[in-house]
Structure formats: C-alpha cells, structure tokens
Amino acid sequence: KQEVTQIPAALSVPEGENLVLNCSFTDSAIYNLQWFRQDPGKGLTSLLLIQSSQREQTSGRLNASLDKSSGRSTLYIAASQPGDSATYLCAVSHYNTDKLIFGTGTRLQVFP
Amino acid sequence: GAVVSQHPSWVICKSGTSVKIECRSLDFQATTMFWYRQFPKQSLMLMATSNEGSKATYEQGVEKDKFLINHASLTLSTLTVTSAHPEDSSFYICSARDSGGSDGEELFFGEGSRLTVL
C-alpha cells in the first residue's frame, strides 16, 4: 500500500528565504507526482506535475524534483513571500489508475 | 487552466437529512471525476471514483449507500450524503481530468464544499 509522507509538517520562515519541502513515498512504481497548494478552507491549486520519466519541473519561483528510485520529491521555493503561506500537498498516482494518494501536507507560513 | 466548480461551497443541515453536492467541469468534459473528503488539518482521502454513465467505484471503508454518487453527464457529478450525521461533517472536494485536453494527466480540483451537520 502506497504511503506518502511530507516533512516538515509545519514551517515558519521570514520573507525572502529559500525553502525546501520534502515528500517521500513508499512504492516507487508511480506514474506521476503532483504538487498542490491549498489555502485555508479552499480547494487545491495544482503547482507542478512531474511525470515518472522526468527529473524536475520548474514554474516561476517553484522547482520540483523527483527521484523515483529513492521515493523522494522536493519542492523548492525561491525567495519566499507572505503570499506563499498555505498548505502544500504532494500526491502520487500509479499506472492504469487515475487515483491520487496524498501526502500529509506541509503548512507554510512566511512572515514579513 | 481548466475550471472545476463545486456547489454549494458550504452547507449546514440537520442530522438525518440528505445533502447534495455538485461538481461541474466548466470548460471541458470529464469521463472521470473523483470525490475526496478532508478532516481538519488532515490530508485528502479519496472516497470514490465517479464514472460517467456507470456506477461509481468506492474506496475501502466508504459506504456506498451513505454517499451516493451520480455522474449523469460528461460535465457533472453529484455526491449525496444521505441521512447525514455530525460525524459526516467535513470538507468535500471533487476533481476531474480533461478527457480530451492537452494538459496530460493533470487533475483539476474544485473549491470544495464544507458540510456541517448539526
């Protein structure tokens, strides 16, 4: 059974810092991995999608890497801003299924 | 990106009543939609997979008679919580994949529906 874990569970940093959020999964036979952002009481916003054949994806100040063999992904946020404050979730899917298995999330707070 | 709309965004009901939540793909067709629930400060848990024109597939431990799912068209799936009880109070989120889009395997999520059962 696939289990997805995120570390740290919570993070509070001053504005401007570069951050690394970690995601690990127990079954490396994934199809893709996706990072999401969730604001309090809101739905999910997709940030980055990495196919199993890819090593990383970049969008603006965000960079996500994937090491499938070791079951790890990292989300790098450069020059953090207060507007980045949210919960970040990673999720993996497997071949022949659309199901996403979510991690436990990292609650990020960036203070001015 | 594609838009998924949920309605209502929040609902309060009395114990024993039924509540219907709608999930619509606004600018794309989705043969498959997914329903998740999220308890406070916890991650999302998949409840069921909604398939257009056929029965939904429920995850282990989810009561199919309790959570009725109907996917009657390519743009609409509904989740009905029947005979709701306070323990059903949760945040329900749907997602959908563009069946014919160029976004690959990306899933789009609704804004969620917060259900409070008194």
Coordinates of C-alpha atoms in Angstrom, one line a residue:
Chain A
K1 CA 0.0 0.0 0.0
Q2 CA 1.4 3.3 -1.0
E3 CA 2.1 5.8 1.8
V4 CA 3.1 9.4 1.1
T5 CA 4.8 11.4 3.8
Q6 CA 5.7 15.1 3.9
I7 CA 8.4 16.7 6.1
P8 CA 8.2 19.1 7.8
A9 CA 4.6 19.1 8.9
A10 CA 4.8 22.9 9.5
L11 CA 7.3 25.6 8.6
S12 CA 7.5 29.2 9.6
V13 CA 10.1 31.4 7.9
P14 CA 10.8 35.1 7.3
E15 CA 10.2 36.6 3.9
G16 CA 12.9 36.1 1.3
E17 CA 14.2 32.7 2.4
N18 CA 14.6 29.9 0.0
L19 CA 12.7 26.8 1.1
V20 CA 12.7 23.1 0.6
L21 CA 9.7 20.9 1.2
N22 CA 10.1 17.2 1.2
C23 CA 7.8 14.4 0.0
S24 CA 8.6 10.7 0.2
F25 CA 6.6 7.7 -1.0
T26 CA 7.0 4.0 -0.2
D27 CA 6.2 2.5 -3.6
S28 CA 8.4 3.8 -6.3
A29 CA 6.3 2.4 -9.1
I30 CA 4.5 5.7 -9.7
Y31 CA 3.1 7.2 -12.9
N32 CA 3.5 10.8 -11.8
L33 CA 3.8 13.1 -8.9
Q34 CA 2.0 16.4 -8.4
W35 CA 2.4 19.3 -6.0
F36 CA -0.6 21.3 -4.9
R37 CA -1.2 24.3 -2.8
Q38 CA -4.2 24.7 -0.6
D39 CA -5.3 27.9 1.1
P40 CA -7.4 27.6 4.3
G41 CA -10.9 26.4 3.6
K42 CA -10.2 26.2 -0.1
G43 CA -9.7 23.7 -2.8
L44 CA -6.5 22.7 -4.4
T45 CA -4.4 24.5 -6.9
S46 CA -2.0 22.4 -9.0
L47 CA 1.5 23.8 -8.9
L48 CA 3.7 21.3 -10.8
L49 CA 3.3 17.9 -12.3
I50 CA 6.2 15.6 -12.8
Q51 CA 5.9 12.5 -15.0
S52 CA 7.8 9.4 -13.8
S53 CA 10.3 9.8 -16.6
Q54 CA 11.1 13.4 -15.7
R55 CA 13.6 14.6 -13.0
E56 CA 12.3 18.1 -12.4
Q57 CA 9.8 20.7 -13.4
T58 CA 10.0 24.5 -12.9
S59 CA 7.4 27.2 -12.8
G60 CA 8.5 30.7 -11.8
R61 CA 10.0 30.6 -8.3
L62 CA 9.0 26.9 -7.9
N63 CA 11.1 23.9 -8.8
A64 CA 10.1 20.3 -8.1
S65 CA 12.5 17.4 -8.4
L66 CA 11.7 13.7 -8.5
D67 CA 14.0 10.8 -7.6
K68 CA 11.7 7.9 -8.3
S69 CA 14.1 5.2 -7.3
S70 CA 14.6 6.6 -3.8
G71 CA 10.9 7.5 -3.5
R72 CA 11.5 11.2 -3.0
S73 CA 10.4 14.6 -4.3
T74 CA 11.3 18.1 -3.2
L75 CA 9.6 21.3 -3.8
Y76 CA 12.0 24.3 -3.8
I77 CA 10.5 27.8 -3.3
A78 CA 12.9 30.6 -4.0
A79 CA 12.7 34.0 -2.4
S80 CA 9.6 33.2 -0.4
Q81 CA 6.8 35.8 0.0
P82 CA 4.0 36.1 2.5
G83 CA 1.6 35.2 -0.3
D84 CA 3.2 31.8 -0.4
S85 CA 1.7 31.0 3.0
A86 CA -0.5 27.9 2.5
T87 CA -0.5 24.2 2.9
Y88 CA 1.5 22.3 0.3
L89 CA 0.5 18.8 -0.7
C90 CA 2.2 16.3 -2.8
A91 CA 0.3 13.4 -4.4
V92 CA 1.3 10.4 -6.5
S93 CA -0.6 8.3 -9.0
H94 CA 0.1 4.8 -10.3
Y95 CA -0.1 3.3 -13.8
N96 CA -3.6 2.3 -15.0
T97 CA -5.3 4.3 -12.4
D98 CA -6.3 8.0 -12.0
K99 CA -6.3 7.8 -8.3
L100 CA -4.1 10.3 -6.4
I101 CA -2.7 9.4 -3.0
F102 CA -2.0 12.5 -1.0
G103 CA 0.7 13.2 1.5
T104 CA 0.2 14.6 4.9
G105 CA 0.9 18.2 3.8
T106 CA 3.3 20.9 5.0
R107 CA 1.8 24.1 6.4
L108 CA 3.9 27.0 5.4
Q109 CA 3.9 30.4 6.9
V110 CA 6.0 33.2 5.5
F111 CA 6.1 36.3 7.7
P112 CA 7.1 39.8 6.6
Chain B
G1 CA -6.2 26.1 -16.8
A2 CA -9.4 24.1 -16.7
V3 CA -12.1 25.1 -14.1
V4 CA -14.0 22.8 -11.8
S5 CA -16.9 24.3 -9.9
Q6 CA -18.5 22.9 -6.8
H7 CA -21.8 23.9 -5.3
P8 CA -22.6 24.7 -2.6
S9 CA -19.4 25.9 -1.1
W10 CA -20.8 25.5 2.3
V11 CA -23.9 23.9 3.8
I12 CA -25.4 23.4 7.2
C13 CA -28.0 20.8 7.7
K14 CA -29.8 18.9 10.5
S15 CA -28.9 15.4 11.4
G16 CA -30.9 12.9 9.4
T17 CA -31.3 15.0 6.3
S18 CA -29.7 14.4 3.0
V19 CA -27.4 16.9 1.2
K20 CA -26.4 17.0 -2.4
I21 CA -23.1 18.5 -3.6
E22 CA -22.5 19.2 -7.3
C23 CA -19.2 19.1 -9.2
R24 CA -19.1 20.6 -12.6
S25 CA -16.3 20.8 -15.2
L26 CA -17.0 24.2 -16.8
D27 CA -14.9 24.2 -19.9
F28 CA -14.0 20.6 -20.5
Q29 CA -15.5 17.2 -20.5
A30 CA -14.6 14.7 -17.8
T31 CA -15.4 11.0 -18.1
T32 CA -14.0 10.5 -14.6
M33 CA -14.3 12.6 -11.5
F34 CA -13.1 12.0 -8.0
W35 CA -14.5 12.7 -4.7
Y36 CA -12.3 13.4 -1.6
R37 CA -13.0 14.3 2.0
Q38 CA -10.7 16.2 4.3
F39 CA -11.0 16.4 8.0
P40 CA -9.4 19.4 9.8
K41 CA -5.7 19.6 9.5
Q42 CA -5.6 16.3 7.7
S43 CA -4.8 15.4 4.1
L44 CA -7.3 14.5 1.5
M45 CA -8.7 11.0 1.4
L46 CA -10.2 9.6 -1.8
M47 CA -13.7 8.4 -1.3
A48 CA -14.8 7.3 -4.7
T49 CA -14.2 7.4 -8.4
S50 CA -17.2 8.7 -10.4
N51 CA -17.5 7.3 -13.9
E52 CA -19.8 8.9 -16.5
G53 CA -22.7 6.6 -17.3
S54 CA -21.8 3.8 -14.9
K55 CA -21.6 3.1 -11.2
A56 CA -19.0 4.8 -9.0
T57 CA -16.1 2.9 -7.6
Y58 CA -15.8 3.3 -3.8
E59 CA -12.7 3.1 -1.7
Q60 CA -12.5 0.6 1.1
G61 CA -14.4 1.7 4.1
V62 CA -16.6 4.2 2.3
E63 CA -20.3 3.3 2.5
K64 CA -21.8 3.4 -1.0
D65 CA -25.3 3.7 0.4
K66 CA -24.3 6.6 2.6
F67 CA -22.5 8.5 -0.1
L68 CA -24.5 8.3 -3.3
I69 CA -22.6 9.4 -6.5
N70 CA -24.2 10.1 -9.8
H71 CA -22.3 11.0 -12.9
A72 CA -25.0 11.6 -15.4
S73 CA -23.2 13.7 -17.9
L74 CA -19.6 14.5 -19.0
T75 CA -19.6 17.7 -17.0
L76 CA -21.5 16.9 -13.8
S77 CA -21.0 14.6 -10.9
T78 CA -23.1 14.8 -7.7
L79 CA -22.4 13.5 -4.2
T80 CA -25.3 13.0 -2.0
V81 CA -24.7 12.4 1.7
T82 CA -27.8 10.5 2.9
S83 CA -29.1 10.7 6.4
A84 CA -26.2 12.9 7.4
H85 CA -24.8 12.8 11.0
P86 CA -22.4 15.0 12.8
E87 CA -19.5 12.7 12.0
D88 CA -20.1 13.4 8.3
S89 CA -19.2 17.0 8.8
S90 CA -16.2 17.5 6.6
F91 CA -14.7 19.3 3.7
Y92 CA -15.6 17.5 0.4
I93 CA -13.5 18.2 -2.7
C94 CA -14.0 16.9 -6.2
S95 CA -11.6 16.7 -9.0
A96 CA -11.7 16.0 -12.7
R97 CA -9.4 15.3 -15.6
D98 CA -9.9 16.8 -19.0
S99 CA -10.7 13.8 -21.2
G100 CA -9.6 15.5 -24.4
G101 CA -7.3 18.2 -23.3
S102 CA -3.6 18.7 -23.8
D103 CA -2.7 19.0 -20.1
G104 CA -1.8 15.4 -19.9
E105 CA -2.6 13.8 -16.6
E106 CA -3.2 16.9 -14.6
L107 CA -6.2 16.8 -12.3
F108 CA -8.2 20.0 -11.7
F109 CA -9.9 20.5 -8.3
G110 CA -13.0 22.2 -7.2
E111 CA -13.0 24.8 -4.4
G112 CA -14.5 22.3 -2.0
S113 CA -17.8 22.1 -0.1
R114 CA -17.9 22.4 3.7
L115 CA -20.6 20.3 5.2
T116 CA -21.6 20.9 8.8
V117 CA -24.2 18.6 10.3
L118 CA -25.9 19.7 13.5

